[in-house]
JSON list of C-alpha atoms in Angstrom, two decimals:
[
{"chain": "A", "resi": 1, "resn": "UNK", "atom": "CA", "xyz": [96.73, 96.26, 105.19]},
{"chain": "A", "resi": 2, "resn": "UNK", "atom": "CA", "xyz": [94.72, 94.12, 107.17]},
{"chain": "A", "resi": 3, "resn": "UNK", "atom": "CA", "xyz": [97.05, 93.03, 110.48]},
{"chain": "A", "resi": 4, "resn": "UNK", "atom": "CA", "xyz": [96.29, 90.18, 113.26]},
{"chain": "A", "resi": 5, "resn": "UNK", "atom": "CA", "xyz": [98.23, 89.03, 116.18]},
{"chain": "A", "resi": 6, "resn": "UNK", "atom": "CA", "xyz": [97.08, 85.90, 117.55]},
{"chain": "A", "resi": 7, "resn": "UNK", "atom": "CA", "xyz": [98.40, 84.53, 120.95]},
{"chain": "A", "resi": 8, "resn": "UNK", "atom": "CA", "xyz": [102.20, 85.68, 119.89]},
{"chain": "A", "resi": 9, "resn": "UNK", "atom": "CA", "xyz": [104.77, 84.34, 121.95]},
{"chain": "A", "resi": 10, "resn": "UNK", "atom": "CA", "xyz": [108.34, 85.33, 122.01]},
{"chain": "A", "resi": 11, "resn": "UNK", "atom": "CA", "xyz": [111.14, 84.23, 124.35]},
{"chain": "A", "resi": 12, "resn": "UNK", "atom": "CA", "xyz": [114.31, 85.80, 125.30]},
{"chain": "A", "resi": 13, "resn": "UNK", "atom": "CA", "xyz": [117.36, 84.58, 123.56]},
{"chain": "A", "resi": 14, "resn": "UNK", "atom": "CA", "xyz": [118.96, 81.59, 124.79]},
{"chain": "A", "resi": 15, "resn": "UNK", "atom": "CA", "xyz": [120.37, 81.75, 127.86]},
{"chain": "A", "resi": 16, "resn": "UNK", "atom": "CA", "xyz": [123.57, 80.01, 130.36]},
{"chain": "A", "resi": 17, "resn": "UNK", "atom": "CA", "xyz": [123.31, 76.32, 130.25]},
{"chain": "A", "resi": 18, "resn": "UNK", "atom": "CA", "xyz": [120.73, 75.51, 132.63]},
{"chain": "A", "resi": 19, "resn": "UNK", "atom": "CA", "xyz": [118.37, 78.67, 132.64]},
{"chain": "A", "resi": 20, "resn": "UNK", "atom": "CA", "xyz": [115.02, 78.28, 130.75]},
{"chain": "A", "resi": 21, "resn": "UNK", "atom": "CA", "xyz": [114.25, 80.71, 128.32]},
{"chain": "A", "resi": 22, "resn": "UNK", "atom": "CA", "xyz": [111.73, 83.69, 129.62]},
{"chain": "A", "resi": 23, "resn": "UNK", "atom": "CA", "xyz": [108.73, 85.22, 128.08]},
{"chain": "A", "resi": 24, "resn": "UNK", "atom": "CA", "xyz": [109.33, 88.70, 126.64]},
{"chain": "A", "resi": 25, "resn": "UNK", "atom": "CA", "xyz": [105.68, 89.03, 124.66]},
{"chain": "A", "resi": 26, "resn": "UNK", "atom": "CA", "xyz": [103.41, 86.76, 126.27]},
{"chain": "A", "resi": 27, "resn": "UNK", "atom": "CA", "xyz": [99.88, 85.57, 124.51]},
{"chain": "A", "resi": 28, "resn": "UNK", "atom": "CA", "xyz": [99.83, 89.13, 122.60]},
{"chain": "A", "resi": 29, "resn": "UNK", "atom": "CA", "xyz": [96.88, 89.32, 120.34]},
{"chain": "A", "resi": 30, "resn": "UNK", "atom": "CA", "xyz": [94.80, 92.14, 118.38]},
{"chain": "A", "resi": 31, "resn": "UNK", "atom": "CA", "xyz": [93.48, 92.77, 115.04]},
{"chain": "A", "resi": 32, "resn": "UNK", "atom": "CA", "xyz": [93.81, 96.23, 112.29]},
{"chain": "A", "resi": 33, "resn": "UNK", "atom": "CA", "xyz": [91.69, 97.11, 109.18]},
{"chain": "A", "resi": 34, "resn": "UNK", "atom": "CA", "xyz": [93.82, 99.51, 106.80]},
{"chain": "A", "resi": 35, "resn": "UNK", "atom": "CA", "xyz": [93.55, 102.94, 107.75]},
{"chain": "A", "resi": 36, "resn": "UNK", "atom": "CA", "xyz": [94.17, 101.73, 111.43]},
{"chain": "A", "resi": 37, "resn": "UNK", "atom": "CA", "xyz": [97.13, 103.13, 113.46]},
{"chain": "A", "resi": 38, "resn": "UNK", "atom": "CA", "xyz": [97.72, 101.65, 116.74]},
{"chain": "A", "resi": 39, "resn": "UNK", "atom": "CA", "xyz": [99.82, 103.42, 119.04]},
{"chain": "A", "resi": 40, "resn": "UNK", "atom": "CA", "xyz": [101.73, 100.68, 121.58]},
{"chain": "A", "resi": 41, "resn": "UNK", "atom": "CA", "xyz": [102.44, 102.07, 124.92]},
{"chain": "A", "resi": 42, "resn": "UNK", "atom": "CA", "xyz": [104.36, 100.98, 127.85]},
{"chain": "A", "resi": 43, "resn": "UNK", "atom": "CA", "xyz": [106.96, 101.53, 130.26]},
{"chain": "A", "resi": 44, "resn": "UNK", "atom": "CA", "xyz": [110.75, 100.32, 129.26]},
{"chain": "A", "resi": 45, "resn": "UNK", "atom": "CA", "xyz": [111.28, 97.21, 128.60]},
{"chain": "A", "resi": 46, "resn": "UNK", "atom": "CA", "xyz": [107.45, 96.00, 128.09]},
{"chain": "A", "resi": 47, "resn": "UNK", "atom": "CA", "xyz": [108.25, 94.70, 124.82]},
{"chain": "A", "resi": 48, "resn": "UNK", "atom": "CA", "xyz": [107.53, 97.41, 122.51]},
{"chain": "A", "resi": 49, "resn": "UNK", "atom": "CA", "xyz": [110.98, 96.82, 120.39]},
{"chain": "A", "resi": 50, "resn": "UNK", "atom": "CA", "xyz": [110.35, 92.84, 120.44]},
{"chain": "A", "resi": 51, "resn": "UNK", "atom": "CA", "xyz": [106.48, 93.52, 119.29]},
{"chain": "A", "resi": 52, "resn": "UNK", "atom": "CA", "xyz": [107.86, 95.69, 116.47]},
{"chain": "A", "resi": 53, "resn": "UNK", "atom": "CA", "xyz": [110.30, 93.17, 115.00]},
{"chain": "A", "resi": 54, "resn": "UNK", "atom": "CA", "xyz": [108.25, 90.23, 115.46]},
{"chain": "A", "resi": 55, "resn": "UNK", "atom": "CA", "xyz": [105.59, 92.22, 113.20]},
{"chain": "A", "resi": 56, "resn": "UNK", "atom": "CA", "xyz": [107.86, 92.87, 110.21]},
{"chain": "A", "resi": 57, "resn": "UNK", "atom": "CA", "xyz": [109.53, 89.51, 110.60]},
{"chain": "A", "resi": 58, "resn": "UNK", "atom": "CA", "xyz": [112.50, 90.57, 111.56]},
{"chain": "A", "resi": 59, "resn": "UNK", "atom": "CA", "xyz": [112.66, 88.14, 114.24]},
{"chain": "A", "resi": 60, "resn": "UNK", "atom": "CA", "xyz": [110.29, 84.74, 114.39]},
{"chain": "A", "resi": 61, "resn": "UNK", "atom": "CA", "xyz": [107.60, 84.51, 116.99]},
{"chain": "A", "resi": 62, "resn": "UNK", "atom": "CA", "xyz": [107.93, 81.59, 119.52]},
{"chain": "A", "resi": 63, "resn": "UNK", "atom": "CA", "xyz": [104.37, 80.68, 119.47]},
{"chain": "A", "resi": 64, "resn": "UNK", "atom": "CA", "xyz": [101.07, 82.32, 118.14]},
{"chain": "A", "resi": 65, "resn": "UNK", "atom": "CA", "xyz": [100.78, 84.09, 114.80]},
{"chain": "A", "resi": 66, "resn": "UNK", "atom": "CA", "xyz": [100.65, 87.07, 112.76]},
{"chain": "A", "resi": 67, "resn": "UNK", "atom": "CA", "xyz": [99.26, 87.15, 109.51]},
{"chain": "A", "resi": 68, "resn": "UNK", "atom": "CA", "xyz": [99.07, 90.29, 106.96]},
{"chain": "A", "resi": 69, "resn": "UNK", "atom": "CA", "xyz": [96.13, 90.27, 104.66]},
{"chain": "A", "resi": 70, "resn": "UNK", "atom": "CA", "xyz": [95.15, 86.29, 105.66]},
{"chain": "A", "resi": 71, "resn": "UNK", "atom": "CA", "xyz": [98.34, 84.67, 104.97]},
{"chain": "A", "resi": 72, "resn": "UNK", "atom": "CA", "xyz": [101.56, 84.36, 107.56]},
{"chain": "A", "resi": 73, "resn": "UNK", "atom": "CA", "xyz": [104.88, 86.24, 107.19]},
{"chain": "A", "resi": 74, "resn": "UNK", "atom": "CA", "xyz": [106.34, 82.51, 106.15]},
{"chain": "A", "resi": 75, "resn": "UNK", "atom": "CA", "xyz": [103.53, 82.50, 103.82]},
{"chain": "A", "resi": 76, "resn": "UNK", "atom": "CA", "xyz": [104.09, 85.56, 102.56]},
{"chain": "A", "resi": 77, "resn": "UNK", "atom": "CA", "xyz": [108.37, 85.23, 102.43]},
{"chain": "A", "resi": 78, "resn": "UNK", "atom": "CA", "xyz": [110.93, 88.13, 103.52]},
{"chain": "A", "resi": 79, "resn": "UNK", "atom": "CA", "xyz": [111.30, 89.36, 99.81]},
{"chain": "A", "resi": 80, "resn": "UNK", "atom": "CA", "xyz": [107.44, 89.44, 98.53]},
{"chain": "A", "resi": 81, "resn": "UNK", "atom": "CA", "xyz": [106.31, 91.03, 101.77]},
{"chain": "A", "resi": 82, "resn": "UNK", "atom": "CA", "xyz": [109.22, 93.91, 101.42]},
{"chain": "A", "resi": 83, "resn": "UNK", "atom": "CA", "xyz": [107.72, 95.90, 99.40]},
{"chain": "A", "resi": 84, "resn": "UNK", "atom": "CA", "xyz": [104.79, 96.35, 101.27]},
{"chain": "A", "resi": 85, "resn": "UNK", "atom": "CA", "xyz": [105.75, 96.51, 104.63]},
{"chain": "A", "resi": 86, "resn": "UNK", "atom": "CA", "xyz": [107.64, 99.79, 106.08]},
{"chain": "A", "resi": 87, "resn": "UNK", "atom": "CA", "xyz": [109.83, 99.64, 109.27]},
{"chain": "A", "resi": 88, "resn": "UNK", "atom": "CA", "xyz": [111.49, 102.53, 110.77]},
{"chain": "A", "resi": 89, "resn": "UNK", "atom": "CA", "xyz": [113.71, 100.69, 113.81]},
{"chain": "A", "resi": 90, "resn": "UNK", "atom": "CA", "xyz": [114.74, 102.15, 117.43]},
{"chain": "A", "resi": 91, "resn": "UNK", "atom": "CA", "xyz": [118.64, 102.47, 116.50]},
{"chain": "A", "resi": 92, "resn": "UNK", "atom": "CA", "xyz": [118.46, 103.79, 112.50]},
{"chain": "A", "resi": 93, "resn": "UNK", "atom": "CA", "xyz": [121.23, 103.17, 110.62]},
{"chain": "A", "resi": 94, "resn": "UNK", "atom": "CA", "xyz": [121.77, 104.73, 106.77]},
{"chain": "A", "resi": 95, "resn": "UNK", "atom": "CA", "xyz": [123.57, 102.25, 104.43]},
{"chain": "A", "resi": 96, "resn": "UNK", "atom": "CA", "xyz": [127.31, 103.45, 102.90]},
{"chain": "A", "resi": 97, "resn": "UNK", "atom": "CA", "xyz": [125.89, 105.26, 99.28]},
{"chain": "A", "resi": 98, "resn": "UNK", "atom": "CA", "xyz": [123.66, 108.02, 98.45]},
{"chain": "A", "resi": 99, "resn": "UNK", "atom": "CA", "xyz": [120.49, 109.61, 100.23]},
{"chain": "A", "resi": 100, "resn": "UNK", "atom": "CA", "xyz": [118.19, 108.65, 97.51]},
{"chain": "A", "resi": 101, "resn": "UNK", "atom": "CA", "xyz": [119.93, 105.04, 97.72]},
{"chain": "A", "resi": 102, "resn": "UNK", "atom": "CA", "xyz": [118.84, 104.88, 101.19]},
{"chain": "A", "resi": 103, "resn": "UNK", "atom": "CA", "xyz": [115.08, 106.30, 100.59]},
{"chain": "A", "resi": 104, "resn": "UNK", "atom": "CA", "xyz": [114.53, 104.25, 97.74]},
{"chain": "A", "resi": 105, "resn": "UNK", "atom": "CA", "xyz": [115.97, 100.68, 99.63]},
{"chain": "A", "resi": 106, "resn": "UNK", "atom": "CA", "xyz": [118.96, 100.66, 97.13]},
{"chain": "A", "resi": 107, "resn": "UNK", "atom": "CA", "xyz": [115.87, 99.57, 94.26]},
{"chain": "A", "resi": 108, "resn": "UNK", "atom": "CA", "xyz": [117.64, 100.32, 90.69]},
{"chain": "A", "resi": 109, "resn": "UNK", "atom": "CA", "xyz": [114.06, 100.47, 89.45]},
{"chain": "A", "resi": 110, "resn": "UNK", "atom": "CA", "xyz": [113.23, 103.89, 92.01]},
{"chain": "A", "resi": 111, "resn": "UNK", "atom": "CA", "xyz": [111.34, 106.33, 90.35]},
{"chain": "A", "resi": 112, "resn": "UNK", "atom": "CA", "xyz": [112.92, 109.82, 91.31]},
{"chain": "A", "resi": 113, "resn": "UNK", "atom": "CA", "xyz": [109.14, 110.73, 91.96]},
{"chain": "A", "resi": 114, "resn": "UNK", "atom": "CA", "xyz": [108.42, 108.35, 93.91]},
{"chain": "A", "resi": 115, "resn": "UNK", "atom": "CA", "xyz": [111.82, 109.14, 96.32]},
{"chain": "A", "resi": 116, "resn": "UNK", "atom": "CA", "xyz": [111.14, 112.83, 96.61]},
{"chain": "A", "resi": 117, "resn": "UNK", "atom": "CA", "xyz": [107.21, 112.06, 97.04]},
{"chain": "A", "resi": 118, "resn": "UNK", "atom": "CA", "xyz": [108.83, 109.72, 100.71]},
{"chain": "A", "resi": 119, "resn": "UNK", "atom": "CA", "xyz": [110.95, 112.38, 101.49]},
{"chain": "A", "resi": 120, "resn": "UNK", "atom": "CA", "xyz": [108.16, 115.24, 101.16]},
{"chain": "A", "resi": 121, "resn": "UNK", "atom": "CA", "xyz": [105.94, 112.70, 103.15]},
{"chain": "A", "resi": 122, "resn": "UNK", "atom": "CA", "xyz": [108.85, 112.43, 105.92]},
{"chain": "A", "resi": 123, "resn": "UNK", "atom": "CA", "xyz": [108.92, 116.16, 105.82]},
{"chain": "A", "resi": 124, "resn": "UNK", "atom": "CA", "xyz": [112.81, 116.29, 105.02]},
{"chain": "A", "resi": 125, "resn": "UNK", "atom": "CA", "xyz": [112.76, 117.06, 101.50]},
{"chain": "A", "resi": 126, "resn": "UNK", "atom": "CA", "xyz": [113.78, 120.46, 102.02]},
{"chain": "A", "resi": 127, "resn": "UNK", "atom": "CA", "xyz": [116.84, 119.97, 104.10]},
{"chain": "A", "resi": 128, "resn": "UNK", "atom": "CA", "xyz": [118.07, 117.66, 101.76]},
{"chain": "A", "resi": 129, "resn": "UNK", "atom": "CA", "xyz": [117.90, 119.85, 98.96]},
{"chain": "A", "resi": 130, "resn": "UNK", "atom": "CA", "xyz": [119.88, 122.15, 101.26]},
{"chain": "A", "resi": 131, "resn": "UNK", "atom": "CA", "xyz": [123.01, 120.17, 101.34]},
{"chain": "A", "resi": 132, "resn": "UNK", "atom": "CA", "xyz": [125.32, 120.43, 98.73]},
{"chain": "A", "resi": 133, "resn": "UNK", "atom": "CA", "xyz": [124.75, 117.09, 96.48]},
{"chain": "A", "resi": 134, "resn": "UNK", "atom": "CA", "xyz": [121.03, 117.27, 97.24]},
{"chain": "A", "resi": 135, "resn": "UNK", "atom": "CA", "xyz": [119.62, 113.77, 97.06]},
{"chain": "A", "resi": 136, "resn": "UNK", "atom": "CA", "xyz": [123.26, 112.53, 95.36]},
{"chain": "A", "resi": 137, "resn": "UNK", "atom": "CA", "xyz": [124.91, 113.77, 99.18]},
{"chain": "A", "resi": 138, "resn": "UNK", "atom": "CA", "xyz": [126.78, 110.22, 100.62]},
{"chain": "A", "resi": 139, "resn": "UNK", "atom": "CA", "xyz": [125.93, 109.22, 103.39]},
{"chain": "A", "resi": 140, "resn": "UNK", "atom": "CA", "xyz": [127.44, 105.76, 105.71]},
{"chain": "A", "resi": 141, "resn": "UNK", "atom": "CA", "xyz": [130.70, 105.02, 105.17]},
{"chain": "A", "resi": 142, "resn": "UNK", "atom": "CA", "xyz": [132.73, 108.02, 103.99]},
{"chain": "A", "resi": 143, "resn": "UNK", "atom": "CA", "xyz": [130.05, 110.35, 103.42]},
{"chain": "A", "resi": 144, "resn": "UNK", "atom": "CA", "xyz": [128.95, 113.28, 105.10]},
{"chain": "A", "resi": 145, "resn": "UNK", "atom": "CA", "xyz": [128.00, 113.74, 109.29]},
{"chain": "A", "resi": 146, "resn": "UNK", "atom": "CA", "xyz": [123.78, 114.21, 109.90]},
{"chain": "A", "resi": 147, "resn": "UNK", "atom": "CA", "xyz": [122.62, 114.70, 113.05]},
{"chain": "A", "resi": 148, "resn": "UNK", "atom": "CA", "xyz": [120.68, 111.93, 114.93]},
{"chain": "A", "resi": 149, "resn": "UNK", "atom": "CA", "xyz": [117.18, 113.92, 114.08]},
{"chain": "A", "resi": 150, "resn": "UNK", "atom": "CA", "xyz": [118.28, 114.15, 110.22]},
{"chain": "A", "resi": 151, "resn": "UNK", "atom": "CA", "xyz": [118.70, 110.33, 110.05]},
{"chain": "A", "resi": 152, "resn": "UNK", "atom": "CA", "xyz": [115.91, 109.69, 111.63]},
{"chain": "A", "resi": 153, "resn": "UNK", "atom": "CA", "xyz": [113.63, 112.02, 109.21]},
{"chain": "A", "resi": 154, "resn": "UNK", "atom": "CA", "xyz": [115.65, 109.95, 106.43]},
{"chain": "A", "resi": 155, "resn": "UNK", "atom": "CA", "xyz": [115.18, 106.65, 107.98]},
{"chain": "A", "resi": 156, "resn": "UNK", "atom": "CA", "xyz": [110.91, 107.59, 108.08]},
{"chain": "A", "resi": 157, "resn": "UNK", "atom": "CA", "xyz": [111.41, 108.47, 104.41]},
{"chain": "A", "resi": 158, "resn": "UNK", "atom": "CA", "xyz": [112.76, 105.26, 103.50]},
{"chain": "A", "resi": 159, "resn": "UNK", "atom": "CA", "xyz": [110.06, 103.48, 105.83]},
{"chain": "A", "resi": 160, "resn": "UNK", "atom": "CA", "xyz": [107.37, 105.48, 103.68]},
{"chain": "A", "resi": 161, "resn": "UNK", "atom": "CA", "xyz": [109.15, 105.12, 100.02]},
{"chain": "A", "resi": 162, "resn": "UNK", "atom": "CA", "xyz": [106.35, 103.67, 97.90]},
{"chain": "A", "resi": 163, "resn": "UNK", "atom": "CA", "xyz": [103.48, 103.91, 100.49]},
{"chain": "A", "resi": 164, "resn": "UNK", "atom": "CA", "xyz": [103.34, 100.27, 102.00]},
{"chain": "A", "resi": 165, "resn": "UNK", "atom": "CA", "xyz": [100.57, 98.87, 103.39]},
{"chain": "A", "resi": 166, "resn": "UNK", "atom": "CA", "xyz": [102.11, 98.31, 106.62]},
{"chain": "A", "resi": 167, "resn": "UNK", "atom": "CA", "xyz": [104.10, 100.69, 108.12]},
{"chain": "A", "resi": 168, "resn": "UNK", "atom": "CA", "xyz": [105.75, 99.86, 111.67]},
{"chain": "A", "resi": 169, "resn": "UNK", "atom": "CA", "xyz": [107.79, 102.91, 113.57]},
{"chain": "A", "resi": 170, "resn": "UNK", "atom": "CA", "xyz": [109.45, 102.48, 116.53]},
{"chain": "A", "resi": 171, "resn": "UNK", "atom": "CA", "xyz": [109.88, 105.35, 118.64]},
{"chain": "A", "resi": 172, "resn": "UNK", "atom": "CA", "xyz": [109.85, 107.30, 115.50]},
{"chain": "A", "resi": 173, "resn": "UNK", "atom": "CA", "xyz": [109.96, 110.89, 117.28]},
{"chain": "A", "resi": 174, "resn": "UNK", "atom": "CA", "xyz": [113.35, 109.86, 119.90]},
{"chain": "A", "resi": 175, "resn": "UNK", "atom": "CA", "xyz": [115.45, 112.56, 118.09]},
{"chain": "A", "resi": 176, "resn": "UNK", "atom": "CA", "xyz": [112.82, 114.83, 116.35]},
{"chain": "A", "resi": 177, "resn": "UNK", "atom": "CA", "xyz": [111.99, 118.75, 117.29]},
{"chain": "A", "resi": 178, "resn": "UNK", "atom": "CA", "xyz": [109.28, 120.28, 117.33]},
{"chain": "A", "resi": 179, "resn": "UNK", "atom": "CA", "xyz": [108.82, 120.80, 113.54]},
{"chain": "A", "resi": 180, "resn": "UNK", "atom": "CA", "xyz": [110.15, 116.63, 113.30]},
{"chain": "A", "resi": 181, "resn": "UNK", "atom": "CA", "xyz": [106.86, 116.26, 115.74]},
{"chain": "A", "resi": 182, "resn": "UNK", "atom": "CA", "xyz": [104.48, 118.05, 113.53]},
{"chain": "A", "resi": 183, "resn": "UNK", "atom": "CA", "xyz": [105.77, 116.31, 110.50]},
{"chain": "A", "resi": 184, "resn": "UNK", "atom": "CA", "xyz": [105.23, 112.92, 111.83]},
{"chain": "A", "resi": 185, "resn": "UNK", "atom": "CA", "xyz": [101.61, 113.28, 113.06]},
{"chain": "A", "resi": 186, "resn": "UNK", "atom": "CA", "xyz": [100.78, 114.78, 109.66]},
{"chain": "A", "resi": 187, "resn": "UNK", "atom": "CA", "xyz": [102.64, 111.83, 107.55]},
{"chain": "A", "resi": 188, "resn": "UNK", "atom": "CA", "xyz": [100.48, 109.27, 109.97]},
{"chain": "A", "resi": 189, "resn": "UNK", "atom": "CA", "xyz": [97.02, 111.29, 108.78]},
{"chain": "A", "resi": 190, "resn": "UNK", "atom": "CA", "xyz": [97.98, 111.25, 104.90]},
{"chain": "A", "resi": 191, "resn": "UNK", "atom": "CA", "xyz": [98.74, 107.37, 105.34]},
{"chain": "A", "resi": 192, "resn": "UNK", "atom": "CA", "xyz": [95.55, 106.49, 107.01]},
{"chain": "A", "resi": 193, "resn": "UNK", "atom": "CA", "xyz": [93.83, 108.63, 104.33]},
{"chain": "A", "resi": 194, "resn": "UNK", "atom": "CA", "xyz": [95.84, 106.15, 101.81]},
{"chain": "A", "resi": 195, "resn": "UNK", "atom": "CA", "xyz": [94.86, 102.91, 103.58]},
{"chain": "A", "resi": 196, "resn": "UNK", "atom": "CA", "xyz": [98.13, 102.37, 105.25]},
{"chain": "A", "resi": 197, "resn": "UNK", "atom": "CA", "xyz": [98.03, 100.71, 108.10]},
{"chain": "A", "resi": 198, "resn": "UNK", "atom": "CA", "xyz": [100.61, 102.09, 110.76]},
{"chain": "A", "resi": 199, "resn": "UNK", "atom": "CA", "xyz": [101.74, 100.59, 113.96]},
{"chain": "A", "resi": 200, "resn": "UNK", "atom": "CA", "xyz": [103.60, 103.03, 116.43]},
{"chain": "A", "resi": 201, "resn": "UNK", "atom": "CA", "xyz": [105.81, 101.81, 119.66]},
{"chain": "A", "resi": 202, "resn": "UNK", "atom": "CA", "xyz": [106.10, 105.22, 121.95]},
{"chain": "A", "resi": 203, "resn": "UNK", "atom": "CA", "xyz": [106.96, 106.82, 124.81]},
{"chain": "A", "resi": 204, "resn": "UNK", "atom": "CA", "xyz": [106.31, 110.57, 123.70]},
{"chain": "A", "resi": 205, "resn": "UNK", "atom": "CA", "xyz": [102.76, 111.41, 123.42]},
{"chain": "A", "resi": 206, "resn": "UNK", "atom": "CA", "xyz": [103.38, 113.41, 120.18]},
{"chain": "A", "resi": 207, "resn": "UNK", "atom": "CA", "xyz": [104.10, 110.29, 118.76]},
{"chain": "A", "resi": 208, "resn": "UNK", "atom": "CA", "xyz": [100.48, 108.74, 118.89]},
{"chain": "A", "resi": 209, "resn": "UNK", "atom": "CA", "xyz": [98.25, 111.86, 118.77]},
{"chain": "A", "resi": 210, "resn": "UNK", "atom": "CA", "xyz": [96.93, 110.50, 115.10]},
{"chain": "A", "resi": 211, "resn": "UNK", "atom": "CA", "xyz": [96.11, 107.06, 115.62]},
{"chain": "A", "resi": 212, "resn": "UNK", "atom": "CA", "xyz": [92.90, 105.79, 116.68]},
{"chain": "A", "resi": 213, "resn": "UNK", "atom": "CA", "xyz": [93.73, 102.92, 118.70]},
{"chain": "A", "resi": 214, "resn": "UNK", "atom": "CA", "xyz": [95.87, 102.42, 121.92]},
{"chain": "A", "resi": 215, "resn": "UNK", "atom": "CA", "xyz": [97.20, 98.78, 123.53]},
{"chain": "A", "resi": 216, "resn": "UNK", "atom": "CA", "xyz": [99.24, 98.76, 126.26]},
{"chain": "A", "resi": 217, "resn": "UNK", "atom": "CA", "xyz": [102.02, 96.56, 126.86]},
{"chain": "A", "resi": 218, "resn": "UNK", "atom": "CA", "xyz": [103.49, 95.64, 130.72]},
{"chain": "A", "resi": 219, "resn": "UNK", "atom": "CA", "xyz": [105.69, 92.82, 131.18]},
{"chain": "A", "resi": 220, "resn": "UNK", "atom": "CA", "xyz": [104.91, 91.34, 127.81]},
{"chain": "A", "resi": 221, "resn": "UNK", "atom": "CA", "xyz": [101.31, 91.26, 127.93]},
{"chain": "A", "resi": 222, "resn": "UNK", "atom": "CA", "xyz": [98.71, 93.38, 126.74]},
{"chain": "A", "resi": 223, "resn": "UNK", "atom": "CA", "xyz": [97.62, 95.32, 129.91]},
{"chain": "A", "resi": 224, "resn": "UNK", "atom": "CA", "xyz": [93.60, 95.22, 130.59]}
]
């Protein structure tokens, strides 16, 4: 669970011929122990999203570093790092197949516990149970309609499904009520209590109310 950013770099995507790439994170560093949770704030377009995905290694740093527990995200490789790393994107999106398919990551080997235990973390357990198929319900492609707070709630439960030791949400509250709020901050305490470390990109304050550190991001650097 231990997290450091070192002097990360990343560029916008290539651009016309001619036009130089631009900085969107720029020389963005900081360090977690587990049981941190950083809450990353900033006005639109500061680079909250890009900080997010660089972090999970969804998309490669430019220049600089991030390492989890010592060794890089190449070091560590896209399939051994899954399993410990949680990431609850801006847009969520539930894969065609069942709810408990999408909690559990599509893993054969899910223990049922262990998919209810997310869910009850994510505080949607109970309206799952209230639809008709329960946890069997389809969701994607052909399945049934949830509203944009219900797949987010499902999207935090798959980001919490066997308690990883990095957990990354951005913006995790955009479609949540008041009850979705309260849920949240009390999921973020019971994960620091377990070691997790959490990262949080927000522009609600409800959002970061349990973590105990704050960076600031403007134009792509860390604001001082």
């Amino acid at each position: 669970g231990r997290v450091e950013f070192a002097g990360l770099v990343k560029l916008s995507p290539a651009p016309l011929p001619g036009q130089r790439r631009l900085p969107v994170l720029s020389q963005v560093g900081f360090q977690l122990e587990p049981g941190d949770a950083l809450g990353v704030i900033g006005p639109s377009a500061s680079g909250k999203s890009t900080l997010a995905k660089c972090l999970v290694g969804a998309w490669p740093a430019d220049g600089g570093e991030v390492r989890l527990d010592g060794a890089t995200l190449a070091q560590w490789g896209a399939e051994a790092s899954g399993k410990f790393v949680g990431y609850l994107p801006q847009a969520v999106e539930l894969m065609t197949g069942t709810i408990r398919d999408n909690i559990s990551r599509f893993d054969p080997q899910a223990e049922d516990a262990d998919i209810v235990a997310a869910a009850q973390l994510a505080g949607v357990h109970d309206m799952i149970l209230h639809l008709a198929d329960g946890y069997g319900t389809r969701v994607g492609h052909g399945g049934i309609l949830l509203s944009g707070g219900q797949t987010q709630r499902i999207g935090l439960a798959r980001a919490l499904f066997g308690l990883p030791k990095l957990v990354v949400l951005d913006e995790p509250n955009s479609n949540l009520d008041a009850a979705g709020d309260e849920a949240l901050a009390m999921a973020i305490e019971k994960l620091r209590a377990a070691g997790t470390t959490l990262v949080i990109m927000a522009h609600r304050p409800s959002a970061i109310a349990a973590v105990n550190k704050l960076l600031v991001l403007q134009n792509g650097s860390v604001a001082h």
